[in-house]
Amino acid sequence: DGLHSFGTTTVYGAGRTIPDIVVPMQDTGLNFTSYATPVVGASAAILQQAAGFDGSGKALPGGQNQVIRSLLFAGATKEEFPGWNKTETRPIDSIYGFGELNIYNSYKMLEAGQFGATKTTDFVSSSIGPMGWDYGTYSGSDLYYNFEIKPGQLLSELSAVLAWNVDVFNTSVTPGVFNPSHQLSNLELELFNSNGTFLNSLVQASLSTAYNYEHIFLNSPLETGKYTFRIRGDLPVDYG
């Protein structure tokens, strides 16, 4: 309801806002972080269970934490918050984060399946469906995801999230002492109109240098045509 705590944090570096996501607690009388947090945690557990495990109990690609976070964040809704906004360098709203948790949206994205990236600098064909996910590795080369809105089709809302992990490590040489430091890969997520020529014109960009996620969100219909997501960055890292 906006009365929760929010603001900036220096954990993993300055310039980050919290919370990442909010949970509806209307009419419960439980408007506290300690109640909202396990709702998000339980939703993550549901998604990981649905994604499945291999014979040794290791999560399959859809259950990797980078994918789970991207599903939770991309599935969050914004219509509850008329003032919700993001910027090119701030991928979330400063009060509501990605928006309100919607486990149904997130599950439908997971259920839609995995769609891999391409390095081909040409729009050959659509490489992703209307919903879906991927688990991949950025290794220094630009990655692309293409999709097409055909005549008669309407994409009324678009929500895409790129999520990866911060590398946290111990700088202490003293046994039993934890003195953490971190390294943050700087990935970028951009959406281009690829009509006529590949990456013809930029539609929206998420270019934060402080967060370990990026977010493209459009709530106005996209016109018929070809579109491309581009991922680029500096350091190699796994992503969802």
Short mmCIF file of C-alpha atoms in Angstrom, two decimals:
data_model
loop_
_atom_site.label_atom_id
_atom_site.label_comp_id
_atom_site.label_asym_id
_atom_site.label_seq_id
_atom_site.Cartn_x
_atom_site.Cartn_y
_atom_site.Cartn_z
CA ASP A 1 0.00 0.00 0.00
CA GLY A 2 3.04 2.28 -0.13
CA LEU A 3 3.27 2.58 3.65
CA HIS A 4 6.02 -0.03 3.79
CA SER A 5 9.70 0.77 4.25
CA PHE A 6 11.56 1.68 1.09
CA GLY A 7 14.69 3.54 0.13
CA THR A 8 18.29 2.97 -0.87
CA THR A 9 20.80 0.37 0.23
CA THR A 10 24.59 0.07 0.03
CA VAL A 11 24.53 -3.75 0.09
CA TYR A 12 26.35 -4.93 -3.08
CA GLY A 13 27.20 -1.32 -3.89
CA ALA A 14 25.59 2.10 -3.74
CA GLY A 15 22.73 3.34 -5.88
CA ARG A 16 20.28 0.46 -5.40
CA THR A 17 16.69 0.89 -4.18
CA ILE A 18 14.61 -1.59 -2.20
CA PRO A 19 12.26 -3.44 -2.08
CA ASP A 20 12.53 -5.50 -5.29
CA ILE A 21 8.89 -6.63 -5.23
CA VAL A 22 5.80 -6.15 -3.05
CA VAL A 23 2.99 -8.46 -1.91
CA PRO A 24 -0.70 -7.64 -1.43
CA MET A 25 -1.69 -8.00 2.21
CA GLN A 26 -5.04 -6.20 2.03
CA ASP A 27 -7.56 -6.99 4.74
CA THR A 28 -5.14 -9.30 6.54
CA GLY A 29 -3.83 -6.80 9.06
CA LEU A 30 -0.37 -8.23 8.29
CA ASN A 31 1.27 -5.31 6.49
CA PHE A 32 4.79 -6.22 7.52
CA THR A 33 7.94 -7.26 5.68
CA SER A 34 8.16 -10.38 7.84
CA TYR A 35 4.83 -11.55 6.42
CA ALA A 36 5.40 -10.46 2.82
CA THR A 37 8.85 -12.02 2.50
CA PRO A 38 7.79 -15.66 3.02
CA VAL A 39 5.02 -15.20 0.45
CA VAL A 40 7.68 -14.35 -2.13
CA GLY A 41 9.89 -17.18 -0.85
CA ALA A 42 7.06 -19.68 -1.11
CA SER A 43 6.31 -18.50 -4.65
CA ALA A 44 9.96 -19.08 -5.58
CA ALA A 45 9.73 -22.59 -4.10
CA ILE A 46 6.58 -23.33 -6.13
CA LEU A 47 8.31 -22.26 -9.34
CA GLN A 48 11.44 -24.29 -8.59
CA GLN A 49 9.36 -27.37 -7.83
CA ALA A 50 7.44 -26.90 -11.06
CA ALA A 51 10.69 -26.51 -13.02
CA GLY A 52 11.88 -29.87 -11.71
CA PHE A 53 15.17 -31.53 -10.74
CA ASP A 54 17.56 -34.02 -12.30
CA GLY A 55 18.36 -37.46 -10.91
CA SER A 56 20.84 -36.07 -8.38
CA GLY A 57 18.44 -33.47 -7.04
CA LYS A 58 20.01 -30.53 -8.88
CA ALA A 59 17.62 -27.91 -10.24
CA LEU A 60 16.99 -28.05 -13.97
CA PRO A 61 17.62 -24.85 -15.99
CA GLY A 62 14.16 -23.44 -15.29
CA GLY A 63 14.77 -23.77 -11.57
CA GLN A 64 18.06 -21.89 -11.46
CA ASN A 65 17.89 -18.88 -9.14
CA GLN A 66 18.55 -16.42 -11.97
CA VAL A 67 15.53 -17.76 -13.85
CA ILE A 68 13.30 -17.89 -10.77
CA ARG A 69 14.05 -14.24 -9.98
CA SER A 70 13.45 -13.18 -13.56
CA LEU A 71 10.10 -15.01 -13.57
CA LEU A 72 8.96 -13.47 -10.28
CA PHE A 73 10.04 -9.99 -11.36
CA ALA A 74 8.72 -10.13 -14.94
CA GLY A 75 5.38 -11.50 -13.73
CA ALA A 76 4.80 -8.68 -11.25
CA THR A 77 1.91 -6.35 -12.07
CA LYS A 78 1.93 -2.55 -12.05
CA GLU A 79 -1.68 -1.51 -12.64
CA GLU A 80 -2.26 -1.37 -8.87
CA PHE A 81 0.18 1.54 -8.68
CA PRO A 82 -0.73 4.45 -11.00
CA GLY A 83 2.51 6.22 -10.15
CA TRP A 84 4.76 3.24 -10.93
CA ASN A 85 7.74 4.27 -13.03
CA LYS A 86 11.25 3.23 -14.02
CA THR A 87 14.08 4.98 -15.81
CA GLU A 88 16.80 3.88 -18.18
CA THR A 89 19.25 3.55 -15.27
CA ARG A 90 16.74 2.57 -12.54
CA PRO A 91 14.98 -0.63 -13.68
CA ILE A 92 12.38 -0.63 -10.89
CA ASP A 93 10.04 1.77 -9.13
CA SER A 94 11.62 3.41 -6.09
CA ILE A 95 8.66 2.41 -3.86
CA TYR A 96 7.11 -0.75 -5.35
CA GLY A 97 10.09 -2.34 -7.09
CA PHE A 98 9.01 -4.51 -10.02
CA GLY A 99 5.42 -4.29 -8.77
CA GLU A 100 3.00 -6.68 -7.10
CA LEU A 101 3.79 -10.39 -7.00
CA ASN A 102 1.64 -12.45 -9.38
CA ILE A 103 2.54 -16.12 -9.16
CA TYR A 104 0.09 -17.01 -11.95
CA ASN A 105 1.90 -14.79 -14.46
CA SER A 106 5.26 -16.18 -13.36
CA TYR A 107 4.08 -19.78 -13.60
CA LYS A 108 2.63 -19.26 -17.10
CA MET A 109 6.00 -17.88 -18.22
CA LEU A 110 7.77 -20.94 -16.82
CA GLU A 111 5.21 -23.28 -18.36
CA ALA A 112 5.72 -21.70 -21.80
CA GLY A 113 9.22 -23.17 -21.96
CA GLN A 114 12.79 -22.20 -22.73
CA PHE A 115 13.84 -20.14 -25.76
CA GLY A 116 17.55 -19.76 -26.50
CA ALA A 117 19.45 -16.70 -27.65
CA THR A 118 21.15 -16.25 -30.99
CA LYS A 119 24.36 -14.42 -31.95
CA THR A 120 23.21 -13.94 -35.54
CA THR A 121 23.09 -10.23 -36.44
CA ASP A 122 20.07 -10.62 -38.68
CA PHE A 123 16.37 -11.16 -38.12
CA VAL A 124 15.98 -14.64 -39.61
CA SER A 125 12.83 -15.61 -37.73
CA SER A 126 11.19 -15.31 -34.33
CA SER A 127 13.28 -17.09 -31.70
CA ILE A 128 10.92 -16.65 -28.72
CA GLY A 129 7.24 -17.13 -28.01
CA PRO A 130 4.73 -14.73 -26.44
CA MET A 131 5.83 -16.01 -23.02
CA GLY A 132 8.84 -18.00 -21.88
CA TRP A 133 12.29 -17.90 -20.33
CA ASP A 134 15.94 -18.78 -20.88
CA TYR A 135 18.98 -19.76 -18.83
CA GLY A 136 22.21 -18.87 -20.57
CA THR A 137 25.70 -17.48 -20.27
CA TYR A 138 26.91 -14.10 -21.43
CA SER A 139 30.51 -14.61 -22.50
CA GLY A 140 31.45 -11.36 -24.22
CA SER A 141 29.42 -11.52 -27.44
CA ASP A 142 26.10 -9.75 -27.91
CA LEU A 143 23.06 -12.01 -27.60
CA TYR A 144 19.72 -11.57 -29.37
CA TYR A 145 16.11 -12.70 -28.92
CA ASN A 146 13.81 -11.99 -31.87
CA PHE A 147 10.03 -11.89 -32.01
CA GLU A 148 7.43 -10.72 -34.50
CA ILE A 149 3.99 -9.18 -34.10
CA LYS A 150 2.05 -10.19 -37.18
CA PRO A 151 -0.93 -8.40 -38.73
CA GLY A 152 -4.02 -8.97 -36.64
CA GLN A 153 -2.02 -9.64 -33.48
CA LEU A 154 -1.84 -7.29 -30.48
CA LEU A 155 0.81 -7.13 -27.78
CA SER A 156 -0.87 -4.92 -25.20
CA GLU A 157 1.80 -5.25 -22.51
CA LEU A 158 5.42 -6.38 -22.49
CA SER A 159 7.48 -7.27 -19.42
CA ALA A 160 10.99 -8.72 -19.72
CA VAL A 161 13.61 -9.13 -17.01
CA LEU A 162 17.30 -9.99 -17.23
CA ALA A 163 18.68 -11.26 -13.89
CA TRP A 164 22.12 -12.49 -12.83
CA ASN A 165 24.10 -13.03 -9.63
CA VAL A 166 26.50 -10.75 -7.81
CA ASP A 167 29.82 -12.55 -7.17
CA VAL A 168 30.39 -12.30 -3.41
CA PHE A 169 33.74 -13.49 -2.04
CA ASN A 170 35.72 -13.42 1.20
CA THR A 171 38.78 -11.17 1.33
CA SER A 172 39.88 -12.27 4.80
CA VAL A 173 42.81 -14.68 5.19
CA THR A 174 41.96 -15.28 8.84
CA PRO A 175 40.14 -18.57 9.48
CA GLY A 176 36.59 -18.03 10.69
CA VAL A 177 36.52 -14.36 9.68
CA PHE A 178 34.22 -13.28 6.86
CA ASN A 179 35.10 -9.97 5.24
CA PRO A 180 32.96 -9.87 2.11
CA SER A 181 33.61 -8.04 -1.10
CA HIS A 182 31.79 -8.34 -4.41
CA GLN A 183 32.04 -8.07 -8.16
CA LEU A 184 29.08 -7.06 -10.29
CA SER A 185 28.92 -7.87 -13.98
CA ASN A 186 27.33 -5.00 -15.86
CA LEU A 187 24.76 -6.39 -18.29
CA GLU A 188 22.41 -4.29 -20.39
CA LEU A 189 19.00 -5.13 -21.87
CA GLU A 190 17.64 -3.26 -24.89
CA LEU A 191 14.59 -3.63 -27.11
CA PHE A 192 14.89 -2.64 -30.77
CA ASN A 193 12.52 -2.33 -33.69
CA SER A 194 14.11 -4.55 -36.38
CA ASN A 195 11.84 -3.61 -39.27
CA GLY A 196 13.74 -2.98 -42.48
CA THR A 197 17.17 -3.42 -40.91
CA PHE A 198 18.35 -5.37 -37.88
CA LEU A 199 18.29 -3.20 -34.70
CA ASN A 200 16.79 -0.41 -36.77
CA SER A 201 15.64 1.81 -33.90
CA LEU A 202 15.73 1.65 -30.10
CA VAL A 203 12.35 1.18 -28.38
CA GLN A 204 13.52 1.04 -24.75
CA ALA A 205 16.75 0.40 -22.85
CA SER A 206 17.58 -0.72 -19.31
CA LEU A 207 21.20 0.30 -18.65
CA SER A 208 21.66 0.26 -14.89
CA THR A 209 25.19 -0.03 -13.51
CA ALA A 210 24.15 -0.64 -9.89
CA TYR A 211 21.70 -3.56 -10.08
CA ASN A 212 22.08 -7.23 -10.99
CA TYR A 213 18.92 -7.08 -13.07
CA GLU A 214 17.47 -5.05 -15.95
CA HIS A 215 13.83 -4.51 -16.88
CA ILE A 216 11.99 -3.63 -20.09
CA PHE A 217 8.34 -2.72 -19.55
CA LEU A 218 5.79 -1.37 -22.01
CA ASN A 219 2.08 -0.93 -21.28
CA SER A 220 1.16 0.57 -24.63
CA PRO A 221 0.59 -1.71 -27.64
CA LEU A 222 3.50 -2.45 -29.96
CA GLU A 223 2.83 -2.02 -33.65
CA THR A 224 2.94 -4.89 -36.13
CA GLY A 225 6.56 -5.69 -36.97
CA LYS A 226 9.83 -7.32 -36.02
CA TYR A 227 11.53 -6.72 -32.66
CA THR A 228 14.79 -7.77 -31.04
CA PHE A 229 16.04 -7.91 -27.46
CA ARG A 230 19.80 -7.40 -27.17
CA ILE A 231 21.93 -8.41 -24.19
CA ARG A 232 25.41 -6.97 -23.88
CA GLY A 233 27.83 -6.41 -21.03
CA ASP A 234 31.37 -6.64 -19.73
CA LEU A 235 32.13 -9.72 -17.59
CA PRO A 236 31.04 -13.31 -18.32
CA VAL A 237 28.09 -14.40 -16.17
CA ASP A 238 25.11 -16.80 -16.16
CA TYR A 239 21.72 -15.14 -16.52
CA GLY A 240 17.99 -15.78 -16.56
#
